[in-house]
Amino acid sequence: MSNNHGLEPNSNYSFDLDINRTKTASLKYDGRQNMFGKAEVIPLWVADMDFAVPPAVTRALSKRAAHPVYGYTLYPESLYESLINWLRQHHGWREVQREWIVMCPGVVPSLHAAALAFSEPGESIIVQPPVYFPFFSAVTDTGRNLVQNPLYSDSGRYAIDFDHLEQCAAGARMLMLCSPHNPVGRVWSKSELERILYIAKKYNLVVFSDEIHADLIYAESEHHILATLAEDPTNIITAVAPSKTFNIPGLNLSALIVPDKNRRISITRAFEFLHVSASNPFSIVAFEAAYREGASWLTDLLAYLQGTRDLVEKYLATHLPKIQVTKPEGTYLLWLDCRKFGMSDAQLKHFFVHEAGVGMSPGTLFGEGGKGFMRMNIGTQRHIITIALENIRRASL
Ligand SMILES: Cc1ncc(COP(=O)(O)O)c(C=O)c1O
């Protein structure tokens, strides 16, 4: 399929193919009225993509659906193997043992479970805003003390304030790290991660490293799983999932890698306490098929997303300089600095939704540092992104 931007069309998979997702109980589409007060917006908000999943995943799900009993489910050994192989082949993490893996129905429930398992009420947990908003609620809903170590922007590239992090760490129990970082798209460098490890060790912090976006890394960047850089990963809990990578977040299955036995016991108890330990027959087959057979799809997806990311950057620089994009090194989420519009956040939301007809996530959702920003999800057909950009440009004239 051709496109208008001189970018190579995708070779093996049809990322340009429109798929009508309305009336599939899709949050992104059928939740628009509720979210934006208007159903006719181009939905570039909640983090799922509009692409068909790897064919192997659909095949595995169809095969499972053809068996007409959908009872309570175990995690088969082959599921663990698929994850261990993926981590070895794609992230160079060779040490992961089968018993280190704790399956869970999503990364957000694990953030909550980790707060319960590894800290006491009133103890401090550090988060780094602007950040994916459940990081805040995981701390506050469990009665822990929220400590914020805001990121700062250095000529449009976000960075960690390490001196401040160290001050926060002195009185804290945990750090909730988002790596790669949603919404600013940073893929933390090896040296940044090593500084985090140094501080964590010095202050005996437990680090919950949410690496759900670890596979969505653009060509010029390299992701390091935090635990792979640690001499002793005992205090690190790593969350991974095929959900963002292979576009199956609605199936709600993720995994924690917990090298320390006592920590595994604690987190498993927390899941039991929350009654969130069971999974379902569909999520397990999709999880396994994605990790086992999804690699070539992912390669093509990343090339497609990278083309779209670059297109947005170029378009904004040429036609809409009032919006500055923080070029993501990973994730399909673009953090747009809209402060040059000179609008309040309510006005910005109104402008994008009602004048441009584009539904993005307001930056204020992500806490401190989000004022005047919008998060754009580019995980859709490229021509839709072009229409959205054109709409914004026209509305801003
Ligand atoms: C950093 C991060 N963690 C977790 C999630 C959601 O995880 P789950 O759907 O597995 O609860 C998201 C979704 O956008 C995310 O960006």
Short mmCIF file of C-alpha atoms and ligand atoms in Angstrom, two decimals:
data_model
loop_
_atom_site.label_atom_id
_atom_site.label_comp_id
_atom_site.label_asym_id
_atom_site.label_seq_id
_atom_site.Cartn_x
_atom_site.Cartn_y
_atom_site.Cartn_z
CA MET A 1 0.00 0.00 0.00
CA SER A 2 1.41 3.38 -0.93
CA ASN A 3 1.66 6.43 1.28
CA ASN A 4 2.25 10.09 0.57
CA HIS A 5 5.39 10.65 2.53
CA GLY A 6 8.15 8.96 0.61
CA LEU A 7 8.44 6.38 3.37
CA GLU A 8 8.75 2.76 2.40
CA PRO A 9 5.43 0.97 2.78
CA ASN A 10 5.58 -1.92 5.13
CA SER A 11 6.66 -5.15 3.53
CA ASN A 12 5.08 -8.09 5.31
CA TYR A 13 2.22 -6.87 7.46
CA SER A 14 -0.57 -4.44 6.69
CA PHE A 15 -0.07 -1.67 9.20
CA ASP A 16 -1.64 0.72 6.69
CA LEU A 17 -4.87 -1.25 6.60
CA ASP A 18 -7.82 0.48 8.27
CA ILE A 19 -9.60 -1.67 10.82
CA ASN A 20 -12.95 -0.46 12.10
CA ARG A 21 -12.78 -0.83 15.88
CA THR A 22 -16.04 0.91 16.73
CA LYS A 23 -18.68 -1.25 18.42
CA THR A 24 -16.06 -3.72 19.62
CA ALA A 25 -16.35 -2.34 23.17
CA SER A 26 -13.02 -0.66 22.52
CA LEU A 27 -12.13 1.85 25.23
CA LYS A 28 -10.21 3.92 22.71
CA TYR A 29 -13.12 4.15 20.25
CA ASP A 30 -16.35 3.38 22.07
CA GLY A 31 -15.13 5.30 25.14
CA ARG A 32 -14.70 8.58 23.26
CA GLN A 33 -18.02 10.12 24.26
CA ASN A 34 -17.27 9.43 27.88
CA MET A 35 -13.68 10.65 27.70
CA PHE A 36 -14.05 13.70 25.46
CA GLY A 37 -17.76 14.51 25.62
CA LYS A 38 -17.84 13.85 21.89
CA ALA A 39 -17.69 10.61 19.91
CA GLU A 40 -16.38 12.06 16.63
CA VAL A 41 -12.76 12.68 17.52
CA ILE A 42 -9.73 10.93 16.06
CA PRO A 43 -8.74 8.84 19.07
CA LEU A 44 -5.02 9.19 19.81
CA TRP A 45 -5.22 8.59 23.52
CA VAL A 46 -5.27 5.31 25.53
CA ALA A 47 -2.19 3.17 24.83
CA ASP A 48 -3.29 0.47 22.47
CA MET A 49 -2.71 0.35 18.72
CA ASP A 50 -5.09 0.06 15.78
CA PHE A 51 -3.05 -2.69 14.08
CA ALA A 52 -3.93 -6.34 13.69
CA VAL A 53 -1.83 -8.44 16.06
CA PRO A 54 0.78 -10.92 14.80
CA PRO A 55 -1.05 -13.61 12.80
CA ALA A 56 0.36 -16.31 15.11
CA VAL A 57 -1.54 -14.74 18.01
CA THR A 58 -4.84 -14.79 16.15
CA ARG A 59 -4.21 -18.40 15.12
CA ALA A 60 -3.47 -19.45 18.69
CA LEU A 61 -6.59 -17.68 19.99
CA SER A 62 -8.80 -19.20 17.27
CA LYS A 63 -7.48 -22.64 18.06
CA ARG A 64 -8.17 -22.18 21.74
CA ALA A 65 -11.63 -20.73 21.06
CA ALA A 66 -12.47 -23.81 19.02
CA HIS A 67 -12.21 -25.90 22.17
CA PRO A 68 -15.60 -25.20 23.73
CA VAL A 69 -14.70 -25.27 27.41
CA TYR A 70 -13.22 -22.16 28.99
CA GLY A 71 -12.50 -23.22 32.52
CA TYR A 72 -10.11 -22.09 35.23
CA THR A 73 -6.61 -22.00 33.92
CA LEU A 74 -3.07 -22.88 34.92
CA TYR A 75 0.09 -21.29 33.57
CA PRO A 76 1.70 -24.00 31.44
CA GLU A 77 5.46 -24.54 31.49
CA SER A 78 5.61 -23.61 27.81
CA LEU A 79 4.41 -20.11 28.74
CA TYR A 80 7.36 -19.56 31.07
CA GLU A 81 9.73 -20.94 28.45
CA SER A 82 8.44 -18.49 25.84
CA LEU A 83 9.17 -15.56 28.16
CA ILE A 84 12.58 -16.85 29.25
CA ASN A 85 13.59 -17.30 25.60
CA TRP A 86 12.31 -13.85 24.67
CA LEU A 87 14.26 -12.18 27.46
CA ARG A 88 17.39 -14.10 26.50
CA GLN A 89 17.15 -13.49 22.76
CA HIS A 90 15.89 -9.91 22.75
CA HIS A 91 17.31 -8.45 25.94
CA GLY A 92 20.38 -10.58 26.63
CA TRP A 93 18.98 -11.57 30.03
CA ARG A 94 20.30 -15.10 30.41
CA GLU A 95 19.99 -15.65 34.15
CA VAL A 96 16.20 -15.70 34.48
CA GLN A 97 15.05 -18.87 36.20
CA ARG A 98 11.61 -20.37 35.83
CA GLU A 99 10.89 -19.88 39.53
CA TRP A 100 11.77 -16.17 39.38
CA ILE A 101 8.66 -15.51 37.28
CA VAL A 102 5.41 -14.47 38.94
CA MET A 103 2.52 -14.20 36.51
CA CYS A 104 0.00 -11.42 37.06
CA PRO A 105 -3.07 -9.98 35.35
CA GLY A 106 -1.43 -6.73 34.27
CA VAL A 107 1.32 -4.36 35.27
CA VAL A 108 -0.95 -1.89 37.06
CA PRO A 109 -2.19 -4.54 39.54
CA SER A 110 1.47 -5.43 40.11
CA LEU A 111 2.36 -1.82 40.94
CA HIS A 112 -0.29 -1.93 43.66
CA ALA A 113 0.76 -5.38 44.85
CA ALA A 114 4.42 -4.30 44.99
CA ALA A 115 3.57 -1.27 47.13
CA LEU A 116 1.71 -3.58 49.53
CA ALA A 117 4.39 -6.26 49.50
CA PHE A 118 7.56 -4.23 49.81
CA SER A 119 6.64 -1.26 51.96
CA GLU A 120 4.63 -0.50 55.05
CA PRO A 121 1.80 2.02 55.30
CA GLY A 122 3.23 5.51 55.59
CA GLU A 123 6.60 4.58 54.08
CA SER A 124 7.80 6.64 51.15
CA ILE A 125 7.77 5.55 47.52
CA ILE A 126 9.45 7.66 44.84
CA VAL A 127 7.91 8.32 41.44
CA GLN A 128 9.28 10.46 38.62
CA PRO A 129 6.64 12.72 37.07
CA PRO A 130 5.45 13.35 34.50
CA VAL A 131 4.66 9.66 34.59
CA TYR A 132 1.94 7.13 33.75
CA PHE A 133 -0.76 8.08 36.24
CA PRO A 134 -1.32 4.69 38.02
CA PHE A 135 2.15 5.16 39.50
CA PHE A 136 0.61 7.82 41.74
CA SER A 137 -2.48 5.85 42.71
CA ALA A 138 -0.45 2.70 43.42
CA VAL A 139 1.30 4.71 46.13
CA THR A 140 -1.55 6.77 47.51
CA ASP A 141 -4.32 4.13 47.32
CA THR A 142 -2.19 1.76 49.38
CA GLY A 143 -1.60 4.40 52.06
CA ARG A 144 2.05 4.95 51.23
CA ASN A 145 3.73 8.33 51.13
CA LEU A 146 4.19 9.75 47.62
CA VAL A 147 7.60 11.30 47.03
CA GLN A 148 8.16 12.98 43.70
CA ASN A 149 11.46 13.26 41.88
CA PRO A 150 10.36 15.25 38.82
CA LEU A 151 12.17 14.75 35.54
CA TYR A 152 13.57 17.87 33.92
CA SER A 153 13.81 18.74 30.29
CA ASP A 154 17.25 19.50 28.95
CA SER A 155 16.71 21.15 25.53
CA GLY A 156 13.66 18.98 24.94
CA ARG A 157 15.24 15.74 26.18
CA TYR A 158 14.13 14.60 29.59
CA ALA A 159 16.55 13.59 32.30
CA ILE A 160 16.58 12.45 35.90
CA ASP A 161 17.57 14.90 38.61
CA PHE A 162 19.96 12.52 40.36
CA ASP A 163 20.93 14.86 43.20
CA HIS A 164 17.27 15.23 44.08
CA LEU A 165 16.70 11.50 43.64
CA GLU A 166 19.42 10.83 46.17
CA GLN A 167 17.81 13.24 48.64
CA CYS A 168 14.47 11.47 48.15
CA ALA A 169 16.07 8.04 48.45
CA ALA A 170 17.54 8.83 51.84
CA GLY A 171 14.10 8.53 53.47
CA ALA A 172 12.34 6.18 51.06
CA ARG A 173 11.60 2.47 50.77
CA MET A 174 10.94 2.06 47.05
CA LEU A 175 11.39 3.60 43.64
CA MET A 176 8.80 3.04 40.93
CA LEU A 177 10.85 3.36 37.76
CA CYS A 178 9.22 3.67 34.34
CA SER A 179 11.71 2.31 31.82
CA PRO A 180 11.26 3.22 28.97
CA HIS A 181 9.41 6.22 30.31
CA ASN A 182 5.77 6.92 29.53
CA PRO A 183 4.96 9.71 28.58
CA VAL A 184 8.32 11.33 27.76
CA GLY A 185 9.61 8.44 25.63
CA ARG A 186 13.06 8.25 27.21
CA VAL A 187 14.96 4.99 26.95
CA TRP A 188 17.25 5.38 29.95
CA SER A 189 20.91 4.97 29.07
CA LYS A 190 23.18 2.42 30.65
CA SER A 191 24.93 5.13 32.69
CA GLU A 192 21.61 6.54 33.94
CA LEU A 193 20.47 3.08 34.98
CA GLU A 194 23.79 2.44 36.69
CA ARG A 195 23.34 5.64 38.70
CA ILE A 196 19.89 4.45 39.74
CA LEU A 197 21.39 1.13 40.82
CA TYR A 198 24.09 2.94 42.79
CA ILE A 199 21.52 5.05 44.66
CA ALA A 200 19.22 2.07 45.22
CA LYS A 201 22.06 0.09 46.73
CA LYS A 202 23.30 2.95 48.89
CA TYR A 203 19.86 3.56 50.40
CA ASN A 204 18.58 -0.01 50.28
CA LEU A 205 15.68 0.88 47.98
CA VAL A 206 13.47 -1.70 46.37
CA VAL A 207 13.12 -0.80 42.69
CA PHE A 208 9.99 -1.74 40.81
CA SER A 209 11.07 -1.38 37.20
CA ASP A 210 8.07 -1.17 34.89
CA GLU A 211 9.53 -2.28 31.55
CA ILE A 212 6.25 -2.85 29.72
CA HIS A 213 7.54 -0.72 26.79
CA ALA A 214 10.95 -2.46 26.69
CA ASP A 215 10.44 -3.97 23.24
CA LEU A 216 9.27 -0.75 21.60
CA ILE A 217 12.64 0.87 21.02
CA TYR A 218 13.60 2.93 17.96
CA ALA A 219 16.66 2.09 15.90
CA GLU A 220 19.01 4.69 17.35
CA SER A 221 18.41 3.64 20.97
CA GLU A 222 19.19 0.62 23.07
CA HIS A 223 17.19 -0.55 26.04
CA HIS A 224 18.82 -2.20 29.03
CA ILE A 225 16.74 -4.13 31.49
CA LEU A 226 17.73 -2.61 34.83
CA ALA A 227 18.25 -5.97 36.54
CA THR A 228 20.71 -7.07 33.85
CA LEU A 229 23.05 -4.28 34.94
CA ALA A 230 22.92 -5.08 38.64
CA GLU A 231 25.58 -7.10 40.40
CA ASP A 232 22.91 -8.29 42.76
CA PRO A 233 19.32 -8.00 41.48
CA THR A 234 17.73 -9.03 44.80
CA ASN A 235 16.03 -5.68 45.31
CA ILE A 236 14.76 -5.31 41.76
CA ILE A 237 11.31 -6.36 40.57
CA THR A 238 11.00 -6.20 36.78
CA ALA A 239 7.59 -6.01 35.13
CA VAL A 240 7.35 -7.18 31.53
CA ALA A 241 4.47 -8.02 29.23
CA PRO A 242 3.69 -8.76 25.60
CA SER A 243 0.69 -6.42 25.85
CA LYS A 244 2.10 -3.17 24.45
CA THR A 245 4.66 -4.90 22.23
CA PHE A 246 2.17 -7.09 20.38
CA ASN A 247 -0.97 -5.02 20.90
CA ILE A 248 -2.79 -7.40 23.23
CA PRO A 249 -3.32 -5.20 26.33
CA GLY A 250 -7.00 -6.15 26.53
CA LEU A 251 -5.95 -9.68 27.42
CA ASN A 252 -4.48 -8.54 30.75
CA LEU A 253 -1.49 -10.75 31.33
CA SER A 254 1.99 -9.74 32.41
CA ALA A 255 4.89 -11.16 34.36
CA LEU A 256 7.14 -10.07 37.19
CA ILE A 257 10.72 -11.25 37.37
CA VAL A 258 11.57 -11.51 41.05
CA PRO A 259 15.01 -13.08 41.66
CA ASP A 260 14.73 -13.05 45.46
CA LYS A 261 12.76 -15.89 47.02
CA ASN A 262 11.42 -13.93 49.99
CA ARG A 263 10.29 -11.13 47.75
CA ARG A 264 8.47 -13.68 45.59
CA ILE A 265 6.66 -14.98 48.62
CA SER A 266 5.69 -11.42 49.63
CA ILE A 267 4.39 -10.41 46.21
CA THR A 268 2.51 -13.67 45.76
CA ARG A 269 0.80 -13.05 49.12
CA ALA A 270 -0.11 -9.55 48.00
CA PHE A 271 -1.71 -10.90 44.83
CA GLU A 272 -3.62 -13.46 46.85
CA PHE A 273 -4.76 -10.71 49.22
CA LEU A 274 -6.00 -8.70 46.24
CA HIS A 275 -7.61 -11.80 44.66
CA VAL A 276 -5.98 -11.11 41.33
CA SER A 277 -4.00 -14.29 40.82
CA ALA A 278 -6.12 -16.14 38.25
CA SER A 279 -5.83 -15.66 34.51
CA ASN A 280 -7.88 -16.91 31.59
CA PRO A 281 -7.48 -19.44 28.77
CA PHE A 282 -7.12 -16.79 26.06
CA SER A 283 -4.50 -14.58 27.62
CA ILE A 284 -2.10 -17.45 28.16
CA VAL A 285 -2.17 -18.69 24.56
CA ALA A 286 -1.81 -15.16 23.19
CA PHE A 287 1.09 -14.41 25.56
CA GLU A 288 2.94 -17.52 24.51
CA ALA A 289 2.30 -17.20 20.76
CA ALA A 290 3.34 -13.54 20.79
CA TYR A 291 6.69 -14.19 22.46
CA ARG A 292 7.32 -17.34 20.49
CA GLU A 293 6.35 -16.18 17.01
CA GLY A 294 5.94 -12.40 17.05
CA ALA A 295 9.51 -11.22 16.41
CA SER A 296 9.29 -10.48 12.68
CA TRP A 297 5.98 -8.66 13.13
CA LEU A 298 7.62 -6.52 15.81
CA THR A 299 10.54 -5.65 13.53
CA ASP A 300 8.12 -4.39 10.90
CA LEU A 301 5.95 -2.61 13.46
CA LEU A 302 8.95 -0.69 14.77
CA ALA A 303 9.95 0.40 11.28
CA TYR A 304 6.39 1.59 10.69
CA LEU A 305 6.16 3.46 13.99
CA GLN A 306 9.54 5.03 13.45
CA GLY A 307 8.39 6.33 10.06
CA THR A 308 5.28 7.79 11.67
CA ARG A 309 7.25 9.32 14.54
CA ASP A 310 9.62 11.00 12.08
CA LEU A 311 6.74 12.19 9.96
CA VAL A 312 5.07 13.86 12.96
CA GLU A 313 8.32 15.51 13.97
CA LYS A 314 8.86 16.87 10.47
CA TYR A 315 5.27 17.97 10.05
CA LEU A 316 5.24 19.88 13.33
CA ALA A 317 8.58 21.55 12.66
CA THR A 318 7.39 22.66 9.21
CA HIS A 319 3.71 23.44 9.68
CA LEU A 320 2.99 23.69 13.39
CA PRO A 321 6.04 25.10 15.18
CA LYS A 322 3.84 26.08 18.13
CA ILE A 323 3.92 22.39 19.10
CA GLN A 324 7.26 20.94 20.08
CA VAL A 325 7.57 17.20 20.18
CA THR A 326 9.88 15.41 22.56
CA LYS A 327 11.31 12.86 20.16
CA PRO A 328 10.65 9.48 21.75
CA GLU A 329 13.49 6.95 21.87
CA GLY A 330 10.94 4.26 22.60
CA THR A 331 7.15 3.77 22.96
CA TYR A 332 4.47 4.82 20.48
CA LEU A 333 3.59 7.82 22.65
CA LEU A 334 4.62 11.34 21.72
CA TRP A 335 4.86 14.03 24.37
CA LEU A 336 3.78 17.29 22.78
CA ASP A 337 4.71 20.62 24.31
CA CYS A 338 1.78 22.90 23.45
CA ARG A 339 2.67 25.75 25.79
CA LYS A 340 3.29 28.14 22.90
CA PHE A 341 -0.48 28.19 22.28
CA GLY A 342 -0.66 30.21 25.48
CA MET A 343 -3.83 28.41 26.56
CA SER A 344 -4.93 27.03 29.92
CA ASP A 345 -5.26 23.25 30.12
CA ALA A 346 -9.04 23.49 29.84
CA GLN A 347 -8.66 25.67 26.73
CA LEU A 348 -6.11 23.28 25.22
CA LYS A 349 -8.41 20.33 25.74
CA HIS A 350 -11.28 22.26 24.20
CA PHE A 351 -9.13 23.32 21.27
CA PHE A 352 -7.92 19.82 20.41
CA VAL A 353 -11.25 18.06 20.96
CA HIS A 354 -13.78 20.59 19.69
CA GLU A 355 -11.84 22.65 17.17
CA ALA A 356 -9.34 20.11 15.78
CA GLY A 357 -11.39 16.95 16.46
CA VAL A 358 -8.41 15.11 17.90
CA GLY A 359 -8.63 13.23 21.20
CA MET A 360 -5.29 13.00 23.02
CA SER A 361 -4.38 12.44 26.67
CA PRO A 362 -4.04 15.74 28.55
CA GLY A 363 -0.57 16.21 30.00
CA THR A 364 -2.00 17.11 33.40
CA LEU A 365 -3.00 13.45 33.84
CA PHE A 366 0.69 12.64 34.24
CA GLY A 367 1.24 14.95 37.18
CA GLU A 368 3.85 17.61 37.70
CA GLY A 369 5.39 18.82 34.47
CA GLY A 370 2.28 17.97 32.45
CA LYS A 371 0.70 21.41 32.24
CA GLY A 372 0.49 22.62 28.64
CA PHE A 373 1.35 19.17 27.23
CA MET A 374 -0.60 16.51 25.36
CA ARG A 375 0.29 12.86 24.83
CA MET A 376 -0.29 11.62 21.29
CA ASN A 377 -0.59 7.90 20.59
CA ILE A 378 0.79 7.26 17.08
CA GLY A 379 -0.13 3.56 17.08
CA THR A 380 -2.54 3.93 14.19
CA GLN A 381 -2.53 4.03 10.41
CA ARG A 382 -0.21 6.73 9.16
CA HIS A 383 -2.86 8.42 7.05
CA ILE A 384 -4.97 8.91 10.21
CA ILE A 385 -2.07 10.66 11.88
CA THR A 386 -1.70 12.88 8.82
CA ILE A 387 -5.38 13.81 8.96
CA ALA A 388 -5.09 14.57 12.69
CA LEU A 389 -2.08 16.82 12.08
CA GLU A 390 -3.86 18.61 9.23
CA ASN A 391 -6.90 19.14 11.45
CA ILE A 392 -4.77 20.62 14.21
CA ARG A 393 -2.97 22.89 11.77
CA ARG A 394 -6.22 24.14 10.24
CA ALA A 395 -7.77 24.73 13.64
CA SER A 396 -4.78 26.73 14.77
CA LEU A 397 -4.83 29.16 11.81
C1 LIG B 1 4.28 2.32 31.88
C2 LIG B 1 3.02 1.53 31.82
N1 LIG B 1 2.79 0.57 32.73
C3 LIG B 1 1.67 -0.17 32.70
C4 LIG B 1 0.70 0.02 31.74
C5 LIG B 1 -0.56 -0.79 31.75
O1 LIG B 1 -0.26 -2.07 32.08
P1 LIG B 1 -1.39 -3.18 32.21
O2 LIG B 1 -2.39 -2.95 31.13
O3 LIG B 1 -0.63 -4.45 32.08
O4 LIG B 1 -1.97 -3.01 33.59
C6 LIG B 1 0.89 1.03 30.78
C7 LIG B 1 -0.14 1.29 29.77
O5 LIG B 1 -0.15 2.27 29.08
C8 LIG B 1 2.08 1.78 30.82
O6 LIG B 1 2.32 2.74 29.91
#
